[in-house]
PDB file of C-alpha atoms in Angstrom:
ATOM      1  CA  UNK A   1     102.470  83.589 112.519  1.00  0.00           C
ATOM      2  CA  UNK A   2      98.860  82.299 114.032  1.00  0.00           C
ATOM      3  CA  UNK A   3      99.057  79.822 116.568  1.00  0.00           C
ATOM      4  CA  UNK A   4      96.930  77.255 117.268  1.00  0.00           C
ATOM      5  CA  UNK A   5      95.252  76.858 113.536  1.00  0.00           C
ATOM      6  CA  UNK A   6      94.371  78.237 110.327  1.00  0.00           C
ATOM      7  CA  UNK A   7      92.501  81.645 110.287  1.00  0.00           C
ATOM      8  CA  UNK A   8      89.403  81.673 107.816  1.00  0.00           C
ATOM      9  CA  UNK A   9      88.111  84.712 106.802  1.00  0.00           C
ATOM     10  CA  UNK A  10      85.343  85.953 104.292  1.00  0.00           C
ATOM     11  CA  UNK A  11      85.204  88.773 101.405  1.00  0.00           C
ATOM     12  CA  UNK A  12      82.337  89.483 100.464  1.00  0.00           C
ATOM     13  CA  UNK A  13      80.525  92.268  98.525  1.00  0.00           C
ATOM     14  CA  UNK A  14      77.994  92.878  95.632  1.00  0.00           C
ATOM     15  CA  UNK A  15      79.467  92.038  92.114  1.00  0.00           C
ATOM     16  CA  UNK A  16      81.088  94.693  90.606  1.00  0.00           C
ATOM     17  CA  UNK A  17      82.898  95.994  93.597  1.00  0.00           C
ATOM     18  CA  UNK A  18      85.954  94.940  93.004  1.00  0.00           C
ATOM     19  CA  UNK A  19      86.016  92.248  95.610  1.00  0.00           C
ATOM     20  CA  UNK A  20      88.028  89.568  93.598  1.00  0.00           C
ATOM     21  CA  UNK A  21      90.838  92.313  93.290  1.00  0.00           C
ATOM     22  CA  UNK A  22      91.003  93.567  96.485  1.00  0.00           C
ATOM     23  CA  UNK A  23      90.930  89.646  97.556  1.00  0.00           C
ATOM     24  CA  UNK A  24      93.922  88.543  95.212  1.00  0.00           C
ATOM     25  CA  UNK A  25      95.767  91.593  95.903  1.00  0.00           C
ATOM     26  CA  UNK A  26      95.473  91.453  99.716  1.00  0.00           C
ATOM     27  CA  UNK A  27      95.978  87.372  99.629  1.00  0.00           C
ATOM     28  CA  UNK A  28      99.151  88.590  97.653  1.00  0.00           C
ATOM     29  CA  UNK A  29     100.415  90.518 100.329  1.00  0.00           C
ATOM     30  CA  UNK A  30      99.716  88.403 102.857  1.00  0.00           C
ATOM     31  CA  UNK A  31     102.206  85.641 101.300  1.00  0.00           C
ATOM     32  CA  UNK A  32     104.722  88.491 100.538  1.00  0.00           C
ATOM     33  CA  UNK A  33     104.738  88.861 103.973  1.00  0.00           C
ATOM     34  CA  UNK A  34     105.692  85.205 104.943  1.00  0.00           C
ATOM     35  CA  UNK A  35     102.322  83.920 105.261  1.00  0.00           C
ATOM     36  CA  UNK A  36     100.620  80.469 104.165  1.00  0.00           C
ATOM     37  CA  UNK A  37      97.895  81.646 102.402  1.00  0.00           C
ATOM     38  CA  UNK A  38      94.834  79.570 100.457  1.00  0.00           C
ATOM     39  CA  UNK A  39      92.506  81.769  98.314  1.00  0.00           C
ATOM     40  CA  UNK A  40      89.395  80.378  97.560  1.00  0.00           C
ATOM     41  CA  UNK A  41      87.146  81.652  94.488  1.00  0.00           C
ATOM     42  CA  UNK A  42      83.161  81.028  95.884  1.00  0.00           C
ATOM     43  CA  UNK A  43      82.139  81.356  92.240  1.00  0.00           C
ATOM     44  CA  UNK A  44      79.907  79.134  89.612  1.00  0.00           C
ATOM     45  CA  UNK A  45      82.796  79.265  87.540  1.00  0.00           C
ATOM     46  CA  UNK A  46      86.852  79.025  86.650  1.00  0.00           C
ATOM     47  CA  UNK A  47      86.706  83.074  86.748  1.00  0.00           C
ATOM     48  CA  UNK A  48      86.323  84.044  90.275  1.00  0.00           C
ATOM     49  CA  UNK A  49      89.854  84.901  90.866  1.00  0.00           C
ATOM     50  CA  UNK A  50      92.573  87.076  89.062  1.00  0.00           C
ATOM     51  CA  UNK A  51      94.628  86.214  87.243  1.00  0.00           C
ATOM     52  CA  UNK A  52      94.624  82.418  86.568  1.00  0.00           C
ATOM     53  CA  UNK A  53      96.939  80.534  84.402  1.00  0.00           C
ATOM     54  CA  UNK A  54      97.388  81.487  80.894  1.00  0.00           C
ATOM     55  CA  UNK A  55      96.384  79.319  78.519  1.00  0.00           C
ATOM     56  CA  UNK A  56      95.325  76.335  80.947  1.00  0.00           C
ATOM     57  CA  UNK A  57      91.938  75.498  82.192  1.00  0.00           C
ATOM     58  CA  UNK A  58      91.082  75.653  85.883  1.00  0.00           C
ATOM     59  CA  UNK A  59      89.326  73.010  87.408  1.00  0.00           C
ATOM     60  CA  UNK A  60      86.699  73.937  89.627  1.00  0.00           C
ATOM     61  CA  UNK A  61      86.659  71.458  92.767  1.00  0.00           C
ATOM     62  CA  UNK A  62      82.685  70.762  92.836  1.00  0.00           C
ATOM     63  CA  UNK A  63      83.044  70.188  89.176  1.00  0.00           C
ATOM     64  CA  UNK A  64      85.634  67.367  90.295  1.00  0.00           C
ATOM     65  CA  UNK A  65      83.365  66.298  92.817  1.00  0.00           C
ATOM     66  CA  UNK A  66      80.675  65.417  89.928  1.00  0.00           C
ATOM     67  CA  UNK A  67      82.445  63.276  88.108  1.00  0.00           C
ATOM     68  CA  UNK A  68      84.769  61.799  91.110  1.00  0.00           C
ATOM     69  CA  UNK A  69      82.820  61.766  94.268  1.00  0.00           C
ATOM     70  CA  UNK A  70      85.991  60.683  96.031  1.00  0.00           C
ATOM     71  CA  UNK A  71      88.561  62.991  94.419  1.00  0.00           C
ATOM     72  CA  UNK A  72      90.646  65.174  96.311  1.00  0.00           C
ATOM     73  CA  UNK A  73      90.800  69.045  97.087  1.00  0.00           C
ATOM     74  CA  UNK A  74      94.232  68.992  96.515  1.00  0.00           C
ATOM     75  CA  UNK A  75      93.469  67.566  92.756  1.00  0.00           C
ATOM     76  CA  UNK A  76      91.654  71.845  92.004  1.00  0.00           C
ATOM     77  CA  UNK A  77      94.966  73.223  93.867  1.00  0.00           C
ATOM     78  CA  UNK A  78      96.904  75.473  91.695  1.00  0.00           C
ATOM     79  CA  UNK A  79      99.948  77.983  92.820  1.00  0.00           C
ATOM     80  CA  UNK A  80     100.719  81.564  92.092  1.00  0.00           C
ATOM     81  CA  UNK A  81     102.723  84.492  92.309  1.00  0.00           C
ATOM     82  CA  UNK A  82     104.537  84.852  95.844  1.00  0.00           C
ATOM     83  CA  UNK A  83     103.390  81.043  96.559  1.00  0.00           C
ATOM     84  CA  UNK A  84     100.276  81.637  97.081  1.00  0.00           C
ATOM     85  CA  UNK A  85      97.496  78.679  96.822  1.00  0.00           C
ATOM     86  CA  UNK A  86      94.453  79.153  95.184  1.00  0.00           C
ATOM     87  CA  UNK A  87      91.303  76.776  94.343  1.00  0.00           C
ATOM     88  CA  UNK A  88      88.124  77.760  92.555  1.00  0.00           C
ATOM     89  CA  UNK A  89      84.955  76.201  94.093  1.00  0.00           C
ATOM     90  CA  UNK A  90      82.179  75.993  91.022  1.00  0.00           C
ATOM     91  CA  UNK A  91      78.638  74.872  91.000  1.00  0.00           C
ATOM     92  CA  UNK A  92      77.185  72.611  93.443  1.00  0.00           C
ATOM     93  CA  UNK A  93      77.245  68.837  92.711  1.00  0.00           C
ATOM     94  CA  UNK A  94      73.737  68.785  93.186  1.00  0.00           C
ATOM     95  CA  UNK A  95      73.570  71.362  90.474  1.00  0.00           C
ATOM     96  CA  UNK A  96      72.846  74.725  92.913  1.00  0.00           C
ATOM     97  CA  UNK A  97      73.935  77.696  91.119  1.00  0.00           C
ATOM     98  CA  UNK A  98      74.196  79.520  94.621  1.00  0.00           C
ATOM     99  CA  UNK A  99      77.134  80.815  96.106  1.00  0.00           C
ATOM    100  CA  UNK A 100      75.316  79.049  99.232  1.00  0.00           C
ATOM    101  CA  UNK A 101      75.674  75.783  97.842  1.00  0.00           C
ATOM    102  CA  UNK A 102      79.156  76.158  96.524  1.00  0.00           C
ATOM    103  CA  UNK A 103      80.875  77.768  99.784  1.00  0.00           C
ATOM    104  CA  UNK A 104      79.348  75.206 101.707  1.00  0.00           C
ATOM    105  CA  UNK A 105      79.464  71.794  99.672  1.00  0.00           C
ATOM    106  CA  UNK A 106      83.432  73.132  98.737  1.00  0.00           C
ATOM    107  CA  UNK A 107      84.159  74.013 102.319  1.00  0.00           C
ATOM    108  CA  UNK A 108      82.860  70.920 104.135  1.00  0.00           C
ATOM    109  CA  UNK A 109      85.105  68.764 101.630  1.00  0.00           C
ATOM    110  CA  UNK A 110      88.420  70.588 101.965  1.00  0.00           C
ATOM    111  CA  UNK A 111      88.368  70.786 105.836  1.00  0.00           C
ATOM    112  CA  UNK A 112      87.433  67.044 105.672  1.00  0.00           C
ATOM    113  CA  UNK A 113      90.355  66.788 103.335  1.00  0.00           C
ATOM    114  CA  UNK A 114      92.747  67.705 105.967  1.00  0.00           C
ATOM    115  CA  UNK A 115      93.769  70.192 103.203  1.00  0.00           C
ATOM    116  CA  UNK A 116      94.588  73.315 105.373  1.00  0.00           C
ATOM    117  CA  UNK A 117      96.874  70.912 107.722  1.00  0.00           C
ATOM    118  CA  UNK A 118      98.833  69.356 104.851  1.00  0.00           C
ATOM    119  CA  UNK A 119      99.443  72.723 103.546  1.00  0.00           C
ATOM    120  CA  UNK A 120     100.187  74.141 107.245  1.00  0.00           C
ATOM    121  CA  UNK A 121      98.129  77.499 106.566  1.00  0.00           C
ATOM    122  CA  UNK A 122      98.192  80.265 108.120  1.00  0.00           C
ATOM    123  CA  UNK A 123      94.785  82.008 106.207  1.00  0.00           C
ATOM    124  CA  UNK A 124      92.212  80.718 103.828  1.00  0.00           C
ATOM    125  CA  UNK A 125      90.333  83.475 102.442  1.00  0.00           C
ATOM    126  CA  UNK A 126      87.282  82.777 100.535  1.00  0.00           C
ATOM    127  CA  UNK A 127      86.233  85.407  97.414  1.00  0.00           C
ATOM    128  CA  UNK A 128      82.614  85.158  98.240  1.00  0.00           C
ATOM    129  CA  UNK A 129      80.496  85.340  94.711  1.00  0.00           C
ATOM    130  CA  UNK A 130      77.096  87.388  95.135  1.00  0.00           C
ATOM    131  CA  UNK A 131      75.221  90.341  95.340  1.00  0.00           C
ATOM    132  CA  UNK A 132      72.578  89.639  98.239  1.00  0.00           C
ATOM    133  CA  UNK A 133      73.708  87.907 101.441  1.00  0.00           C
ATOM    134  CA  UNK A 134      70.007  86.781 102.411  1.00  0.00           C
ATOM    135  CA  UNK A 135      70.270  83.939  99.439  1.00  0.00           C
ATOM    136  CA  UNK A 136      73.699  83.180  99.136  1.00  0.00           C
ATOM    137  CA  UNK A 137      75.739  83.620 102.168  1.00  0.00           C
ATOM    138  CA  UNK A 138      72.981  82.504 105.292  1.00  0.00           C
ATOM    139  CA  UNK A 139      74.177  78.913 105.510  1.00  0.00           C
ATOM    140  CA  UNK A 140      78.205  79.276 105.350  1.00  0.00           C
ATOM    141  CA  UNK A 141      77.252  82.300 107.928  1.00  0.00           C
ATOM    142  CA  UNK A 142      74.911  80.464 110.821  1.00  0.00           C
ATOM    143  CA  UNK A 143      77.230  77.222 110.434  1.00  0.00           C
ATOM    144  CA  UNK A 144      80.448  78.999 111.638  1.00  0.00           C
ATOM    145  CA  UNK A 145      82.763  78.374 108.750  1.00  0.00           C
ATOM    146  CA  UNK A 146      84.560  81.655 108.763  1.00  0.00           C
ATOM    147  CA  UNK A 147      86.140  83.210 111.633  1.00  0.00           C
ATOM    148  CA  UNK A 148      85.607  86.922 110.736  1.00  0.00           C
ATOM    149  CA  UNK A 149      84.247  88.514 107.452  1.00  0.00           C
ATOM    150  CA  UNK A 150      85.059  91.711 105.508  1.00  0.00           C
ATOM    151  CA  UNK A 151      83.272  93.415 103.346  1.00  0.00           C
ATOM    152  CA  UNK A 152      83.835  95.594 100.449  1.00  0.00           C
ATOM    153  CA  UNK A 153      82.031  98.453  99.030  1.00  0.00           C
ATOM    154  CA  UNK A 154      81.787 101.513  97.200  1.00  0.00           C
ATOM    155  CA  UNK A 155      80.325 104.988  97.850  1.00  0.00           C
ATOM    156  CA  UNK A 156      77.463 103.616  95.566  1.00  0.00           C
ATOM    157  CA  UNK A 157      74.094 102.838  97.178  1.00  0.00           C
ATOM    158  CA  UNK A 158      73.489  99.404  95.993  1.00  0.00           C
ATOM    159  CA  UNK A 159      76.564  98.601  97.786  1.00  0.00           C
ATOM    160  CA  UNK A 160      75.296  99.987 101.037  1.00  0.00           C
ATOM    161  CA  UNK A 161      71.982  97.980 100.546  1.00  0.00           C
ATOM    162  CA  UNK A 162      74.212  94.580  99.986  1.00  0.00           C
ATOM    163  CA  UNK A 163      76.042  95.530 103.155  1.00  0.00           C
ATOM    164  CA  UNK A 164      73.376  96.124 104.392  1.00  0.00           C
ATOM    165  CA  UNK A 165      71.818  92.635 103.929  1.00  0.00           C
ATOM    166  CA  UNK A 166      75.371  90.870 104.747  1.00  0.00           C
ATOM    167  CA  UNK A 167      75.094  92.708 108.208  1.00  0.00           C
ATOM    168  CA  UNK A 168      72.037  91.308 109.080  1.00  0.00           C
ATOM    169  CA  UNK A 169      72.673  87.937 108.713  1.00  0.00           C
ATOM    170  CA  UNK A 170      75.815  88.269 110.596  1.00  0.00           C
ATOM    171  CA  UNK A 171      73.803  89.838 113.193  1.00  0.00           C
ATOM    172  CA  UNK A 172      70.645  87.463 112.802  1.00  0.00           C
ATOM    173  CA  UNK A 173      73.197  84.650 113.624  1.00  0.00           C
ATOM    174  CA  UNK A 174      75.308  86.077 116.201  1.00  0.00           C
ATOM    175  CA  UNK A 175      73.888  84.207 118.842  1.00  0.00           C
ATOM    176  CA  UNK A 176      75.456  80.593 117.892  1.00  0.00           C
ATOM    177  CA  UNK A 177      79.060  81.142 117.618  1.00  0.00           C
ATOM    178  CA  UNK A 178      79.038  82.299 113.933  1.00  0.00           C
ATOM    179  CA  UNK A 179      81.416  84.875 112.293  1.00  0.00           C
ATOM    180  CA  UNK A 180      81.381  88.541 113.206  1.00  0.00           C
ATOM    181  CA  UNK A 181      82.118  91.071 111.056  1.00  0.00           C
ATOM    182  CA  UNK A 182      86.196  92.282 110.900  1.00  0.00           C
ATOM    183  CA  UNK A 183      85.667  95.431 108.886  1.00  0.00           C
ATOM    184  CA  UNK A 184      84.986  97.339 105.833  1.00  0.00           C
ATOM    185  CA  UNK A 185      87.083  97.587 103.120  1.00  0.00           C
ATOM    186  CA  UNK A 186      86.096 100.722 100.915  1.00  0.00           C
ATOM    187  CA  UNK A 187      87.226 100.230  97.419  1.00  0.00           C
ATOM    188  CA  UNK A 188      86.942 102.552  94.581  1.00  0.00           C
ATOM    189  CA  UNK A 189      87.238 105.540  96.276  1.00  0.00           C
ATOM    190  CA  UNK A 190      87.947 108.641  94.704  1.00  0.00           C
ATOM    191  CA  UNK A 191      84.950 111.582  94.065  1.00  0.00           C
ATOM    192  CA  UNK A 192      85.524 113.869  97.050  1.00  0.00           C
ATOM    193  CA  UNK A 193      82.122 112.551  98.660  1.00  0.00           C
ATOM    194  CA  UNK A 194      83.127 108.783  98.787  1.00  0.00           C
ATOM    195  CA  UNK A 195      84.774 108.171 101.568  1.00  0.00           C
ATOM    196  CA  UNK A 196      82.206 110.612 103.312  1.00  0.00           C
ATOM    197  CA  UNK A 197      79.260 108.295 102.540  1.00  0.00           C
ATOM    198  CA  UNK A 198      80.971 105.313 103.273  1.00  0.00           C
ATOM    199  CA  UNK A 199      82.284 106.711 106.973  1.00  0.00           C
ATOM    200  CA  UNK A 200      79.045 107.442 107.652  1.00  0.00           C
ATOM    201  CA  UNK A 201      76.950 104.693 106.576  1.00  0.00           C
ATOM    202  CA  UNK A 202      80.115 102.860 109.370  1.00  0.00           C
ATOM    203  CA  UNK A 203      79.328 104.911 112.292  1.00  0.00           C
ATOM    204  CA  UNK A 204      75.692 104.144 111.844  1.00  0.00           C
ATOM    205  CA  UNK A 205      76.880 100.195 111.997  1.00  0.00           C
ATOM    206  CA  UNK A 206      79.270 100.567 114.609  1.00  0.00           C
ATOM    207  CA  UNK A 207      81.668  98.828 112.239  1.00  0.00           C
ATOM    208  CA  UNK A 208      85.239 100.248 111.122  1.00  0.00           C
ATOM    209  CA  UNK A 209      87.148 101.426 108.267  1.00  0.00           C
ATOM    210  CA  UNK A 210      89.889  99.110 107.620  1.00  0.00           C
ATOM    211  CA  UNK A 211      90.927 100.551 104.104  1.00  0.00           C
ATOM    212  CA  UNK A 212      90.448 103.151 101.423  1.00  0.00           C
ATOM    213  CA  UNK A 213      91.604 102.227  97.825  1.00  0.00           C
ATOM    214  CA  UNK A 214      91.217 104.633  94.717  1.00  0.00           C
ATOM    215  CA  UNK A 215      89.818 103.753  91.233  1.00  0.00           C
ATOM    216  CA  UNK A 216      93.299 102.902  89.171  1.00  0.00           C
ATOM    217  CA  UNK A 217      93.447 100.691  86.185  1.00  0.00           C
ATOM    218  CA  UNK A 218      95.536  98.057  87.863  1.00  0.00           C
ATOM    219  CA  UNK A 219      92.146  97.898  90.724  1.00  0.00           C
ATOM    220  CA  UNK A 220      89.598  97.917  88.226  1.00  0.00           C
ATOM    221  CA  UNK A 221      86.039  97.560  88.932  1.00  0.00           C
ATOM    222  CA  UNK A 222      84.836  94.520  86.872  1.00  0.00           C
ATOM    223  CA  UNK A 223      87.637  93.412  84.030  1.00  0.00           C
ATOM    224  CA  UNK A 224      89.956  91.413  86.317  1.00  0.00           C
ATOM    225  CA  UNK A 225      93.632  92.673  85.106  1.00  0.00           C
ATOM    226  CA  UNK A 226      96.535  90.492  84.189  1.00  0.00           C
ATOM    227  CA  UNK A 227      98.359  90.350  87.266  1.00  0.00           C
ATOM    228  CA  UNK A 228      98.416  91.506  90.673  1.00  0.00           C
ATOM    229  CA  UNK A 229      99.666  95.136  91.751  1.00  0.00           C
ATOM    230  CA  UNK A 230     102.614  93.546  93.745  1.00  0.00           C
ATOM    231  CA  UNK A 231     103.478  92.249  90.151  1.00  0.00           C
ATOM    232  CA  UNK A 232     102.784  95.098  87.613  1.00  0.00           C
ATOM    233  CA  UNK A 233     103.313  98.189  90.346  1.00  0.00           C
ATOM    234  CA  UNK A 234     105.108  97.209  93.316  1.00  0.00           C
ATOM    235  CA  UNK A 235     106.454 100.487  94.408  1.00  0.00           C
ATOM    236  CA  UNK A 236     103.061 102.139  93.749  1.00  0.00           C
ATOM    237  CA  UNK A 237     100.494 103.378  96.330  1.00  0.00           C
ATOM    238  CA  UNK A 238      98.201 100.854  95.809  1.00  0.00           C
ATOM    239  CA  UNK A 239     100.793  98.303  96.734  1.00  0.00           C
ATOM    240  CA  UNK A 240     101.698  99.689  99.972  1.00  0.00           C
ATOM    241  CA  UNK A 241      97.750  99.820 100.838  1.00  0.00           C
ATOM    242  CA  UNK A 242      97.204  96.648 100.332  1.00  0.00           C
ATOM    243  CA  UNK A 243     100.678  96.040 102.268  1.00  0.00           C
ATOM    244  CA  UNK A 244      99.099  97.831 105.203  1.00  0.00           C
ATOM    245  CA  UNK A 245      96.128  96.258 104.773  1.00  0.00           C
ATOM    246  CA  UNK A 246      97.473  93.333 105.427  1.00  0.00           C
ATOM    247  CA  UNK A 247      99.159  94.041 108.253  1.00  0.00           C
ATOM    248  CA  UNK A 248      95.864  95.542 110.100  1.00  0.00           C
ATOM    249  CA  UNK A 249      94.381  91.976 109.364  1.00  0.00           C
ATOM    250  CA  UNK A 250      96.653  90.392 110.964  1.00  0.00           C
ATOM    251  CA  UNK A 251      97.183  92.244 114.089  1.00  0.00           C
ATOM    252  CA  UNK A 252      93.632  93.453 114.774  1.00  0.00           C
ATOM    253  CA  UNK A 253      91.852  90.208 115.476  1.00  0.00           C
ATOM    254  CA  UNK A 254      88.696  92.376 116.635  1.00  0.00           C
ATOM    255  CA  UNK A 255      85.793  91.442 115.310  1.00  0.00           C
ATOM    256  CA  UNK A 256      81.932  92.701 116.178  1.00  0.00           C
ATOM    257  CA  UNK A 257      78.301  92.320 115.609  1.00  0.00           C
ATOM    258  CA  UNK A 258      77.293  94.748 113.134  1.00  0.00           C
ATOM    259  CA  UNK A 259      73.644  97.243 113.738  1.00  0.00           C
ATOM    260  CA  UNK A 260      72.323  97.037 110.403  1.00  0.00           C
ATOM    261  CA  UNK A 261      70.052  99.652 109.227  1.00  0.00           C
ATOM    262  CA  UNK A 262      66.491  99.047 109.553  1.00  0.00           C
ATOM    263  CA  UNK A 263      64.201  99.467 106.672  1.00  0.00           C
ATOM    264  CA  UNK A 264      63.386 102.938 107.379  1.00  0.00           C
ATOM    265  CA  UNK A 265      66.426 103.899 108.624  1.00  0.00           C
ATOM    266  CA  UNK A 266      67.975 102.790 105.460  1.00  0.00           C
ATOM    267  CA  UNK A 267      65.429 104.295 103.347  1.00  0.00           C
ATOM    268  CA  UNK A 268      66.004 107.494 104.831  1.00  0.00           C
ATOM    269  CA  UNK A 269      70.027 107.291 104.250  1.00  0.00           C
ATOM    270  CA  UNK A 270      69.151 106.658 100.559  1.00  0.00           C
ATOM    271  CA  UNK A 271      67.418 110.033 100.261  1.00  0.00           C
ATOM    272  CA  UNK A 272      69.803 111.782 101.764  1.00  0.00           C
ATOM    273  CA  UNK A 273      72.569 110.703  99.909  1.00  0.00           C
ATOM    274  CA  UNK A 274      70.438 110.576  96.733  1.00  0.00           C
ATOM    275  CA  UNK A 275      69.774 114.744  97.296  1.00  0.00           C
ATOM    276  CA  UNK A 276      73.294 115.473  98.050  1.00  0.00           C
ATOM    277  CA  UNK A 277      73.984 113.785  94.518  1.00  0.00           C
ATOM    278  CA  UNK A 278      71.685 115.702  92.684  1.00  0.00           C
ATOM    279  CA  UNK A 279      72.750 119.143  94.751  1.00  0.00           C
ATOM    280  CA  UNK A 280      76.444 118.053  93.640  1.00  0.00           C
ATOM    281  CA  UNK A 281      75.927 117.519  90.229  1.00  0.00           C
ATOM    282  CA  UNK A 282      73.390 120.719  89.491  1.00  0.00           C
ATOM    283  CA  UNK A 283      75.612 122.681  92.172  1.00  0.00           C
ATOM    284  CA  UNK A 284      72.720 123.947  94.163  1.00  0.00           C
ATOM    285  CA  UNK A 285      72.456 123.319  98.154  1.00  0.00           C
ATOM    286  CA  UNK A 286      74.622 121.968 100.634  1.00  0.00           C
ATOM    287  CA  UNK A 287      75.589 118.869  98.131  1.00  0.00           C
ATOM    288  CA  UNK A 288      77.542 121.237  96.426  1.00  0.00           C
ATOM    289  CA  UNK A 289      79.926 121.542  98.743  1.00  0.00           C
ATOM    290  CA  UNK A 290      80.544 118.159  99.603  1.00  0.00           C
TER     291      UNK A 290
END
């Protein structure tokens, strides 16, 4: 276990990625593996995270917070498979739809709350809602409220471009003690050119490859399924990944300052991604072979 306090990390990617999956499923495993773990869903609704309770509404704390300014954290605390604590965050109570506003209203009353303490956690990992880090994610960023984040993406270039942006805030707000980033998670991996892209849109960051997870049914890319892999395919593959997963959280504590692209830089990538697409689909060129 963590000594000396409660380790709070970030996922965060574009919608669509998968990133409520791969944060249920890795939250899972950490509390398989004997861990205290919070989840938090950074969403403007109940449906940030996977699955929820049939049949029974979530509350959504900052929806608590508007009609009881006083209420407690603990009141939008629910429990799940392999004891693991979740709480969905909502809208603002000043009405922001913004991730920004709901990571950072939400967060500032649960560590008030003494929440993480009472619960003696060992994580809290936040399911960061968005697809552009500039608007949503600056102010939980440049006021320190996660230790290290994570990002996940796909071999798809609007997922580079919303890395992209996340790594520049980190690195824009480096310089006051704010989160660095822990690695990159690559989800829904399988053409033969996907993990290709990805590894080399990393070395140009200077950032690492934590994970590579394949496109199944039970990882899906925007329907949320029933129930965690752990649940519906515990011997599979998938499982063990996010197993090891896991584990590489928890002993690598590294974390660095990302080198974005620059405009240009990333402009260029684009093309040259974009033209070993076409080459690989019309099987002309060097594409082709990828």
């Amino acid at each position: 276990m963590i000594r000396g306090g409660t380790r709070s990390i970030a996922i965060y990617g574009r919608n669509g990625v998968g990133k409520t999956v791969v944060s249920t499923n890795l939250s899972t495993a950490l509390s398989l593996a004997g861990y205290r773990v919070l989840l938090i869903g950074c969403g403007s609704t109940a449906g940030s995270l996977m699955p929820s309770p049939a049949d029974v509404p979530v509350p959504t704390l900052l929806g608590l917070m508007r009609r009881h300014p006083g209420v407690s954290p603990a009141e939008a605390l629910w429990e799940s498979y392999a004891g693991l604590f979740r709480l969905e965050t909502g809208l603002s109570p000043e009405g922001g739809a913004g991730p920004d506003m709901s990571v950072t209203a939400a967060t500032r009353r649960i560590a008030e709350s003494g929440l993480f303490e009472e619960l003696k956690l060992d994580y809290v990992i936040y399911n960061v809602q968005g697809d552009e880090a500039g608007g949503g994610f600056t102010v939980p960023v440049r006021q320190g409220f996660f230790q290290s984040i994570f990002t996940v993406m796909s071999a798809e270039l609007n997922s580079v471009r919303a890395t992209n942006s996340l790594f520049e805030q980190i690195r824009q707000h480096s310089g006051n003690g704010s989160a660095r980033a822990g690695g990159i998670i690559a989800n829904l991996v399988d053409a033969p050119f996907g993990r290709e892209l990805i590894d080399d849109y990393a070395s140009r960051t200077t950032i690492g490859v934590l994970a590579y997870i394949p496109r199944i049914l039970a990882v899906g890319k925007k329907e949320a399924p029933e129930r965690t892999v752990f649940e519906s395919l515990s011997d599979s593959h998938q499982a063990e990944l996010f197993s090891s997963l896991a584990l590489k959280i928890v002993t690598n504590l590294e974390t660095r300052i990302p080198h974005p692209l620059g405009p240009d830089e990333l402009w260029r990538f684009s093309l040259g991604w974009n033209t070993r697409f076409v080459e690989m689909e019309t099987g002309e060129g060097a594409g082709a072979g990828i």
